[in-house]
Tab-separated table of C-alpha atoms and ligand atoms in Angstrom:
chain	number	residue	atom	x	y	z
A	63	VAL	CA	137.537	95.619	10.606
A	64	ALA	CA	138.689	95.665	6.701
A	65	LEU	CA	136.167	93.938	4.536
A	66	LEU	CA	137.956	94.776	1.450
A	67	SER	CA	141.469	93.552	2.599
A	68	GLU	CA	140.525	90.500	4.443
A	69	CYS	CA	137.803	88.847	2.258
A	70	PRO	CA	138.271	88.125	-1.381
A	71	LEU	CA	135.032	89.836	-2.614
A	72	GLY	CA	135.114	87.911	-5.837
A	73	ASP	CA	134.787	84.659	-4.082
A	74	LEU	CA	132.256	85.957	-1.807
A	75	LEU	CA	130.034	87.307	-4.908
A	76	ALA	CA	130.645	83.699	-6.524
A	77	GLN	CA	129.501	82.181	-3.261
A	78	ALA	CA	126.347	84.275	-3.055
A	79	GLY	CA	125.421	83.524	-6.795
A	80	THR	CA	123.733	86.788	-7.148
A	81	PRO	CA	124.377	89.100	-10.402
A	82	THR	CA	125.774	92.665	-9.820
A	83	PRO	CA	124.742	95.132	-8.502
A	84	ALA	CA	125.269	93.882	-5.235
A	85	TYR	CA	126.000	95.378	-1.895
A	86	VAL	CA	128.145	93.310	0.529
A	87	TYR	CA	128.346	93.818	4.350
A	88	ASP	CA	130.641	92.758	6.861
A	89	LEU	CA	128.654	91.876	9.833
A	90	ASP	CA	131.449	91.182	12.066
A	91	ALA	CA	132.938	94.540	11.502
A	92	LEU	CA	129.851	96.354	12.217
A	93	SER	CA	128.964	94.321	15.534
A	94	LEU	CA	132.605	95.479	16.373
A	95	ALA	CA	131.865	98.984	15.947
A	96	GLY	CA	128.571	98.540	18.041
A	97	ARG	CA	130.770	97.153	20.839
A	98	LEU	CA	133.298	99.782	20.878
A	99	LEU	CA	130.751	102.433	20.857
A	100	GLU	CA	129.112	100.717	23.829
A	101	SER	CA	132.210	100.254	25.603
A	102	SER	CA	132.986	104.182	25.460
A	103	PHE	CA	130.367	104.935	27.785
A	104	GLY	CA	132.053	103.213	30.715
A	105	GLY	CA	129.374	102.894	33.450
A	106	ALA	CA	127.125	105.955	32.436
A	107	ARG	CA	123.512	105.341	32.169
A	108	HIS	CA	122.791	105.369	28.431
A	109	LEU	CA	121.040	104.524	25.130
A	110	ALA	CA	122.818	104.217	21.906
A	111	ALA	CA	119.936	104.178	19.536
A	112	TYR	CA	121.016	102.994	16.189
A	113	ALA	CA	119.304	105.406	13.563
A	114	MET	CA	118.167	102.560	11.439
A	115	LYS	CA	117.477	104.723	8.626
A	116	ALA	CA	121.043	104.432	7.719
A	117	ASN	CA	120.467	100.798	6.763
A	118	SER	CA	117.634	98.495	7.904
A	119	ALA	CA	118.355	95.225	7.040
A	120	GLY	CA	117.438	92.694	9.490
A	121	SER	CA	120.785	91.011	9.931
A	122	ILE	CA	122.354	94.137	10.672
A	123	LEU	CA	119.769	95.206	13.210
A	124	LYS	CA	120.277	92.025	15.045
A	125	ARG	CA	123.969	92.513	15.141
A	126	LEU	CA	123.412	95.923	16.698
A	127	LEU	CA	120.746	94.932	19.293
A	128	ALA	CA	123.234	91.996	20.120
A	129	GLU	CA	125.815	94.451	21.278
A	130	GLY	CA	123.180	96.547	23.315
A	131	LEU	CA	122.183	99.259	21.252
A	132	GLY	CA	118.503	100.525	20.928
A	133	VAL	CA	116.990	101.873	17.957
A	134	ASP	CA	115.989	105.420	16.549
A	135	VAL	CA	113.108	104.796	14.246
A	136	VAL	CA	111.557	107.555	11.901
A	137	SER	CA	108.320	105.734	10.513
A	138	GLY	CA	105.697	103.282	11.456
A	139	ALA	CA	107.269	100.523	9.468
A	140	GLU	CA	110.583	101.065	10.687
A	141	LEU	CA	109.227	100.936	14.409
A	142	GLU	CA	107.486	97.482	13.140
A	143	LEU	CA	110.664	96.063	11.758
A	144	ALA	CA	112.843	97.306	14.651
A	145	LEU	CA	110.342	95.134	16.987
A	146	ALA	CA	110.099	92.200	14.852
A	147	ALA	CA	114.032	92.164	14.684
A	148	GLY	CA	113.890	92.011	18.469
A	149	ALA	CA	114.244	95.495	19.912
A	150	PRO	CA	112.667	96.050	23.142
A	151	PRO	CA	110.046	98.614	22.934
A	152	GLU	CA	111.700	100.482	25.947
A	153	ARG	CA	115.035	100.829	24.053
A	154	ILE	CA	113.190	102.641	20.907
A	155	VAL	CA	112.963	106.226	20.283
A	156	MET	CA	110.620	107.441	17.525
A	157	SER	CA	111.773	110.764	15.559
A	158	GLY	CA	110.149	112.285	12.618
A	159	VAL	CA	108.821	115.648	11.484
A	160	ALA	CA	105.494	114.397	10.248
A	161	LYS	CA	104.296	111.260	11.898
A	162	ALA	CA	100.947	110.251	10.822
A	163	ASP	CA	98.092	109.516	13.137
A	164	TRP	CA	98.634	105.514	12.837
A	165	GLU	CA	102.183	105.779	13.212
A	166	LEU	CA	101.582	107.699	16.608
A	167	ASP	CA	98.959	105.133	17.625
A	168	LEU	CA	101.601	102.246	16.795
A	169	ALA	CA	104.019	104.113	18.857
A	170	LEU	CA	101.625	104.398	21.897
A	171	SER	CA	100.269	101.001	21.730
A	172	ARG	CA	103.891	99.389	21.720
A	173	GLY	CA	104.997	101.333	24.526
A	174	ILE	CA	108.361	102.715	23.080
A	175	LYS	CA	110.781	104.804	25.169
A	176	ALA	CA	109.209	107.989	23.812
A	177	VAL	CA	107.843	109.557	20.753
A	178	HIS	CA	109.982	112.714	20.015
A	179	ALA	CA	107.499	115.414	19.202
A	180	GLU	CA	108.861	118.074	16.984
A	181	SER	CA	106.298	120.848	17.236
A	182	VAL	CA	103.716	122.020	19.726
A	183	GLU	CA	100.984	121.097	16.979
A	184	GLU	CA	102.161	117.536	16.827
A	185	LEU	CA	101.862	117.425	21.067
A	186	GLU	CA	98.221	118.382	20.267
A	187	ARG	CA	97.641	115.486	18.009
A	188	LEU	CA	99.620	113.057	20.251
A	189	GLU	CA	97.461	114.074	23.038
A	190	ALA	CA	94.293	113.493	21.312
A	191	ARG	CA	95.555	109.822	19.935
A	192	ALA	CA	96.624	108.960	23.333
A	193	ARG	CA	93.341	109.855	24.962
A	194	ALA	CA	91.617	108.131	22.480
A	195	ALA	CA	93.119	105.013	23.335
A	196	SER	CA	93.083	105.827	27.166
A	197	ARG	CA	96.658	105.826	27.189
A	198	SER	CA	99.521	108.146	28.682
A	199	ALA	CA	102.357	109.170	26.341
A	200	ARG	CA	105.971	109.215	26.965
A	201	VAL	CA	107.265	112.175	24.953
A	202	ALA	CA	110.452	113.987	24.573
A	203	LEU	CA	110.766	117.300	22.724
A	204	ARG	CA	113.345	117.643	19.643
A	205	VAL	CA	114.649	120.972	19.668
A	206	ASN	CA	116.143	123.002	16.869
A	207	PRO	CA	119.526	123.960	18.467
A	208	GLY	CA	120.221	126.570	15.893
A	209	VAL	CA	123.710	125.561	15.239
A	210	GLU	CA	125.437	125.859	11.783
A	211	ILE	CA	127.709	123.068	10.861
A	212	ASP	CA	130.334	122.493	8.386
A	213	SER	CA	128.495	119.877	6.127
A	214	HIS	CA	126.756	119.521	2.849
A	215	ALA	CA	123.552	121.688	3.281
A	216	HIS	CA	121.343	118.730	2.672
A	217	VAL	CA	122.480	116.990	5.788
A	218	ALA	CA	122.378	120.011	8.164
A	219	THR	CA	119.429	119.980	10.322
A	220	GLY	CA	119.921	122.182	13.426
A	221	HIS	CA	119.816	125.633	11.771
A	222	ASP	CA	117.253	128.101	12.019
A	223	ALA	CA	115.735	127.482	8.475
A	224	ALA	CA	115.417	123.804	8.790
A	225	LYS	CA	111.881	121.984	8.902
A	226	PHE	CA	113.238	120.031	12.248
A	227	GLY	CA	112.466	120.495	15.908
A	228	VAL	CA	110.786	122.816	18.264
A	229	HIS	CA	112.161	126.233	17.914
A	230	ARG	CA	114.241	126.999	21.024
A	231	ASP	CA	111.897	130.075	21.775
A	232	ASP	CA	109.000	127.747	21.787
A	233	LEU	CA	110.545	125.382	23.790
A	234	ALA	CA	109.115	126.662	27.555
A	235	ALA	CA	105.631	126.707	26.106
A	236	ALA	CA	105.889	123.294	24.682
A	237	PHE	CA	106.903	121.921	27.962
A	238	ALA	CA	104.056	123.717	29.522
A	239	ARG	CA	101.712	122.181	27.249
A	240	ILE	CA	102.957	118.885	28.296
A	241	ASP	CA	102.880	119.589	31.804
A	242	ALA	CA	99.470	120.576	31.914
A	243	SER	CA	98.145	117.593	30.297
A	244	PRO	CA	97.078	114.456	32.193
A	245	THR	CA	97.681	112.358	29.182
A	246	LEU	CA	101.283	113.457	27.977
A	247	GLU	CA	104.527	112.651	30.278
A	248	ALA	CA	107.841	114.745	29.362
A	249	VAL	CA	110.755	112.454	29.712
A	250	GLY	CA	113.347	113.641	27.351
A	251	LEU	CA	114.925	116.600	25.487
A	252	SER	CA	116.591	115.931	22.240
A	253	ALA	CA	118.259	117.498	19.237
A	254	HIS	CA	120.186	116.515	16.149
A	255	VAL	CA	122.564	118.954	14.444
A	256	GLY	CA	123.267	117.267	11.340
A	257	SER	CA	125.236	114.540	9.621
A	258	MET	CA	128.933	114.000	8.765
A	259	LEU	CA	130.481	115.847	11.610
A	260	SER	CA	134.450	115.310	11.617
A	261	LYS	CA	134.958	116.368	15.177
A	262	PRO	CA	132.965	116.779	18.404
A	263	GLU	CA	133.123	120.353	18.736
A	264	PRO	CA	129.561	121.074	16.915
A	265	TYR	CA	128.041	118.543	18.317
A	266	VAL	CA	129.190	119.750	21.841
A	267	ALA	CA	127.805	123.301	20.858
A	268	SER	CA	124.460	121.574	20.149
A	269	ALA	CA	124.440	119.746	23.429
A	270	ARG	CA	125.468	122.789	25.268
A	271	ARG	CA	122.658	124.559	24.125
A	272	LEU	CA	120.456	121.477	25.083
A	273	CYS	CA	121.779	121.333	28.480
A	274	ASP	CA	120.959	124.931	29.087
A	275	GLN	CA	117.408	124.193	28.290
A	276	ALA	CA	117.436	120.939	30.444
A	277	ARG	CA	119.011	122.997	33.544
A	278	ALA	CA	116.208	125.491	32.699
A	279	ARG	CA	113.674	123.002	32.909
A	280	LEU	CA	114.896	121.139	35.849
A	281	ALA	CA	115.345	124.311	37.873
A	282	ALA	CA	111.763	125.305	37.249
A	283	GLY	CA	110.911	122.015	38.930
A	284	GLY	CA	110.113	120.103	35.732
A	285	ARG	CA	110.580	116.176	35.292
A	286	LEU	CA	113.467	114.685	32.880
A	287	GLU	CA	114.801	111.282	32.291
A	288	TYR	CA	117.146	111.658	29.379
A	289	ILE	CA	118.876	113.967	27.266
A	290	ASP	CA	119.725	113.083	23.554
A	291	PHE	CA	122.232	114.441	21.739
A	292	GLY	CA	121.486	112.871	18.453
A	293	GLY	CA	123.814	111.342	15.622
A	294	GLY	CA	125.920	112.616	13.007
A	295	PHE	CA	129.215	111.208	13.542
A	296	GLY	CA	131.132	111.291	10.321
A	297	ILE	CA	133.207	108.185	8.708
A	298	ASP	CA	136.290	108.173	6.389
A	299	TYR	CA	135.243	108.401	2.722
A	300	GLY	CA	138.906	108.853	1.528
A	301	GLY	CA	139.398	112.351	2.769
A	302	GLY	CA	140.649	111.671	6.269
A	303	ALA	CA	139.599	109.915	9.570
A	304	PRO	CA	137.152	111.821	11.585
A	305	ALA	CA	136.932	111.482	15.272
A	306	ALA	CA	135.664	108.147	16.407
A	307	PRO	CA	132.142	107.801	17.706
A	308	GLY	CA	133.717	107.057	21.296
A	309	ALA	CA	134.976	110.631	21.128
A	310	PHE	CA	131.960	112.241	20.780
A	311	VAL	CA	130.761	110.104	23.680
A	312	GLU	CA	133.340	111.170	25.973
A	313	SER	CA	132.899	114.898	24.879
A	314	ALA	CA	129.205	114.224	25.657
A	315	LEU	CA	129.751	112.849	28.974
A	316	ALA	CA	132.367	115.391	30.124
A	317	LEU	CA	129.984	118.064	29.274
A	318	LEU	CA	127.296	116.432	31.234
A	319	ALA	CA	129.550	116.472	34.220
A	320	GLU	CA	130.506	119.835	33.549
A	321	VAL	CA	127.252	121.397	33.517
A	322	GLY	CA	125.926	119.021	36.857
A	323	LEU	CA	123.488	116.803	34.441
A	324	SER	CA	125.523	113.332	34.897
A	325	HIS	CA	122.146	112.180	36.725
A	326	LEU	CA	120.546	112.102	33.143
A	327	GLU	CA	120.595	109.326	31.223
A	328	LEU	CA	122.508	109.872	27.704
A	329	VAL	CA	120.844	109.095	24.486
A	330	ILE	CA	122.622	109.224	21.204
A	331	GLU	CA	121.629	108.169	17.404
A	332	PRO	CA	124.336	107.229	15.507
A	333	GLY	CA	123.694	105.779	12.012
A	334	ARG	CA	126.312	106.031	9.502
A	335	SER	CA	129.209	105.682	11.885
A	336	LEU	CA	127.913	102.190	12.746
A	337	VAL	CA	127.575	100.434	9.350
A	338	GLY	CA	128.981	103.230	6.477
A	339	SER	CA	132.330	101.850	6.401
A	340	PHE	CA	131.309	98.285	6.473
A	341	GLY	CA	129.658	97.872	3.478
A	342	VAL	CA	130.463	98.111	-0.225
A	343	LEU	CA	128.608	98.169	-3.577
A	344	VAL	CA	130.213	95.821	-6.373
A	345	ALA	CA	129.197	96.788	-9.997
A	346	SER	CA	130.255	95.141	-13.156
A	347	VAL	CA	131.866	97.214	-15.934
A	348	ILE	CA	129.644	97.310	-18.982
A	349	GLN	CA	132.185	98.935	-21.019
A	350	SER	CA	134.755	101.866	-21.400
A	351	LYS	CA	134.050	104.644	-23.778
A	352	VAL	CA	136.459	107.052	-25.046
A	353	SER	CA	134.643	110.584	-25.455
A	354	GLY	CA	136.603	113.722	-26.211
A	355	PRO	CA	138.883	114.305	-23.229
A	356	ARG	CA	137.112	111.844	-21.000
A	357	ARG	CA	137.823	108.389	-20.611
A	358	TRP	CA	134.544	106.883	-19.070
A	359	LEU	CA	134.138	103.592	-17.130
A	360	LEU	CA	130.404	102.649	-17.463
A	361	ILE	CA	129.153	100.254	-14.967
A	362	ASP	CA	125.713	98.465	-14.159
A	363	ALA	CA	125.413	100.381	-10.767
A	364	GLY	CA	123.778	103.845	-10.908
A	365	MET	CA	122.382	106.629	-9.066
A	366	ASN	CA	119.463	104.230	-8.418
A	367	ASP	CA	121.627	102.051	-6.433
A	368	LEU	CA	123.574	104.724	-4.473
A	369	ILE	CA	122.296	108.140	-4.794
A	370	ARG	CA	124.846	110.106	-2.462
A	371	PRO	CA	127.215	111.370	-5.244
A	372	ALA	CA	124.022	112.812	-7.231
A	373	LEU	CA	122.076	114.247	-4.086
A	374	TYR	CA	125.099	115.265	-2.076
A	375	GLY	CA	128.184	115.661	-4.499
A	376	ALA	CA	129.622	112.691	-2.353
A	377	LYS	CA	132.710	111.055	-3.443
A	378	HIS	CA	132.903	107.326	-2.983
A	379	ARG	CA	136.490	105.542	-3.501
A	380	ILE	CA	136.023	103.237	-6.415
A	381	GLU	CA	138.684	100.548	-7.120
A	382	PRO	CA	138.941	97.653	-9.135
A	383	LEU	CA	137.611	94.387	-7.780
A	384	ASP	CA	140.903	92.592	-8.449
A	385	ARG	CA	143.080	95.866	-7.211
A	386	ALA	CA	145.606	95.658	-10.136
A	387	PRO	CA	148.050	98.512	-9.757
A	388	ALA	CA	146.273	101.712	-10.686
A	389	GLY	CA	147.503	103.789	-14.051
A	390	THR	CA	144.567	105.211	-15.626
A	391	THR	CA	141.979	107.927	-14.507
A	392	TYR	CA	138.476	107.013	-15.492
A	393	ARG	CA	135.460	108.825	-15.285
A	394	VAL	CA	133.165	106.412	-13.735
A	395	ALA	CA	129.404	106.473	-14.548
A	396	GLY	CA	126.419	104.378	-14.262
A	397	PRO	CA	123.513	103.526	-16.582
A	398	ILE	CA	120.905	105.819	-15.808
A	399	CYS	CA	119.822	108.604	-18.024
A	400	GLU	CA	120.687	111.381	-16.023
A	401	SER	CA	123.965	113.534	-15.904
A	402	THR	CA	123.996	113.370	-12.060
A	403	ASP	CA	124.501	109.581	-12.421
A	404	ASP	CA	128.131	110.218	-12.151
A	405	PHE	CA	130.562	108.860	-9.437
A	406	GLY	CA	133.523	110.992	-10.354
A	407	GLU	CA	137.097	110.191	-11.208
A	408	HIS	CA	139.049	107.387	-10.160
A	409	GLU	CA	142.361	105.715	-10.485
A	410	MET	CA	141.970	102.263	-12.238
A	411	ALA	CA	144.313	99.569	-13.680
A	412	ASP	CA	145.654	100.084	-17.444
A	413	ALA	CA	143.289	97.355	-18.379
A	414	VAL	CA	139.718	97.764	-18.327
A	415	PRO	CA	138.493	95.819	-15.182
A	416	SER	CA	135.521	93.411	-15.151
A	417	HIS	CA	134.074	94.547	-11.683
A	418	VAL	CA	134.546	97.660	-9.549
A	419	VAL	CA	133.955	98.068	-5.718
A	420	ILE	CA	132.293	101.377	-4.697
A	421	ARG	CA	133.441	101.395	-1.112
A	422	ASP	CA	131.780	103.085	2.334
A	423	ALA	CA	128.387	102.433	1.009
A	424	GLY	CA	126.981	100.586	3.881
A	425	ALA	CA	125.013	103.564	5.125
A	426	TYR	CA	122.357	105.581	3.157
A	427	GLY	CA	122.990	103.213	0.314
A	428	PHE	CA	120.583	100.359	-0.359
A	429	VAL	CA	118.015	102.094	1.904
A	430	MET	CA	117.881	105.167	-0.644
A	431	ALA	CA	117.765	102.828	-3.629
A	432	SER	CA	115.025	103.230	-6.533
A	433	GLU	CA	113.923	101.509	-9.336
A	434	TYR	CA	114.188	104.385	-11.707
A	435	ASN	CA	114.780	103.287	-15.325
A	436	GLY	CA	113.582	99.960	-14.600
A	437	ARG	CA	116.410	98.997	-12.827
A	438	PRO	CA	115.268	96.707	-9.985
A	439	LEU	CA	116.577	97.042	-6.278
A	440	PRO	CA	120.401	95.471	-5.928
A	441	ALA	CA	120.990	92.584	-4.112
A	442	GLU	CA	122.543	92.308	-0.428
A	443	ILE	CA	125.130	90.081	0.642
A	444	PHE	CA	125.696	89.525	4.193
A	445	VAL	CA	129.246	88.270	5.427
A	446	SER	CA	130.214	87.013	8.561
A	447	GLY	CA	133.604	84.775	9.481
A	448	GLY	CA	134.676	85.466	5.995
A	449	ARG	CA	131.901	83.867	4.214
A	450	VAL	CA	128.421	84.528	3.104
A	451	VAL	CA	125.865	83.892	5.551
A	452	SER	CA	122.899	85.476	3.753
A	453	VAL	CA	121.637	86.942	0.562
A	454	SER	CA	119.000	89.031	-0.037
A	455	ALA	CA	118.376	88.859	-3.606
A	456	SER	CA	117.105	91.476	-6.123
A	457	PRO	CA	113.448	91.416	-6.765
A	458	GLY	CA	114.539	91.267	-10.254
A	459	ARG	CA	113.210	92.894	-13.400
A	460	GLU	CA	110.263	90.704	-13.884
A	461	ALA	CA	108.781	91.728	-10.747
A	462	TRP	CA	109.298	95.325	-11.898
A	463	ILE	CA	107.728	94.733	-15.244
A	464	ARG	CA	104.712	92.974	-13.853
A	465	ARG	CA	104.033	95.669	-11.083
A	466	ARG	CA	104.256	98.596	-13.669
A	467	LEU	CA	102.057	96.745	-16.287
A	468	GLU	CA	99.368	96.261	-13.612
A	469	ALA	CA	99.662	100.111	-12.730
B	532	LIG	N1	118.928	111.359	14.208
B	532	LIG	C1	118.141	111.967	13.568
B	532	LIG	C2	117.252	112.542	14.172
B	532	LIG	C3	118.494	112.149	12.258
B	532	LIG	O1	117.789	112.882	11.450
B	532	LIG	C4	119.819	111.160	11.525
B	532	LIG	C5	119.921	111.603	10.244
B	532	LIG	C6	120.333	110.589	12.742
B	532	LIG	C7	120.194	110.348	13.962
B	532	LIG	C8	121.566	109.732	12.217
B	532	LIG	O2	122.541	110.779	11.519
B	532	LIG	P1	123.920	109.844	11.215
B	532	LIG	O3	124.557	109.365	12.318
B	532	LIG	O4	123.501	108.745	10.436
B	532	LIG	O5	124.781	110.863	10.584
B	532	LIG	N2	121.342	110.369	3.698
B	532	LIG	C9	122.252	111.392	4.293
B	532	LIG	C10	122.316	111.456	5.640
B	532	LIG	C11	121.016	111.956	6.044
B	532	LIG	C12	120.765	111.997	7.449
B	532	LIG	C13	119.462	112.110	7.923
B	532	LIG	N3	119.245	112.181	9.371
B	532	LIG	C14	123.616	110.929	3.511
B	532	LIG	O6	123.776	110.016	2.897
B	532	LIG	O7	124.743	111.543	3.834
């Protein structure tokens, strides 16, 4: 599962024939991650719904679908893309705190597994759209579990001040609203506590609260097909390996057994853990610059290509493409006119390298890229069996210039 150690990235770049910055993904490695995750369920009834927001490339979706995963979508466009990539509608769930009417309509017309409603207000809209289309709507409630996690504030979603989910205190009323409707059908209960969890404990803490809610509903004679504990499994960005996704699944299954809910289908929504480690961003070095106490390495990839350092203070390992012995510390920064366009300090070879590799960029990399400062979206290169199998070229600067001129 080691893209960097097994494939000569320089050769792959030459094969692809695309200029930098370019993302390079190892499709075989992420297939294997999908397969391992699927095997961790044993015989338990489940749906591992890949949170495709992490990386929506078609070849990645197809690989994970082939391993038996479903998809968690958060927009109408993601839903259409998932279906076009071959996802069976009954293996798709739709999350999102503010789904537009057309997105609800699309979900209803395609017959997906469930819409995950995040408020009582949304239930009213969903019912109206379903009634207008003379359809019934399969709905799950996303609960805000009220659990604090030890993650960056920007990726913690399950605490009381978050915009996500139905507040715990409103859950019974929300279910009552569904049960009173001839159009809405309650099929699931979900939660997502946040991202970058390094161990199963907070996941299980949230899941336990969700189980309490599920048991209360079942005890009151309500219906429920599945329970969805969300995603959030961390990956190793260089600070140590978090628990593997399978360990989260095992804890979840053990919890369901402990509380007598093993008859429910277990749904999870992993994103990062399936793709994050299996993509890198390759950049060219523009030049070095010595300024006061600092030795800068200025590269052609910036926060427009990978925003995680700027947005979350994330540190991605960076190394020279040719991996010469380290010796000099450089502060690596991109070309964007913002101080936050800064990838931090990294050990490099004494000689200024021609290219660098930014590691663990497979999740929330390309999908969060922008064209800020007139920098077109980066290329994406897909590798399997040690060679390039497809390339998605950058739209290029001409396209950007044309569009902005016409704006
Ligand atoms: N389910 C829901 C409802 C979510 O909101 C998310 C992520 C996931 C599943 C998948 O979480 P994962 O397994 O990937 O941690 N851009 C940030 C991460 C934002 C996560 C948003 N929601 C980053 O680069 O760290």
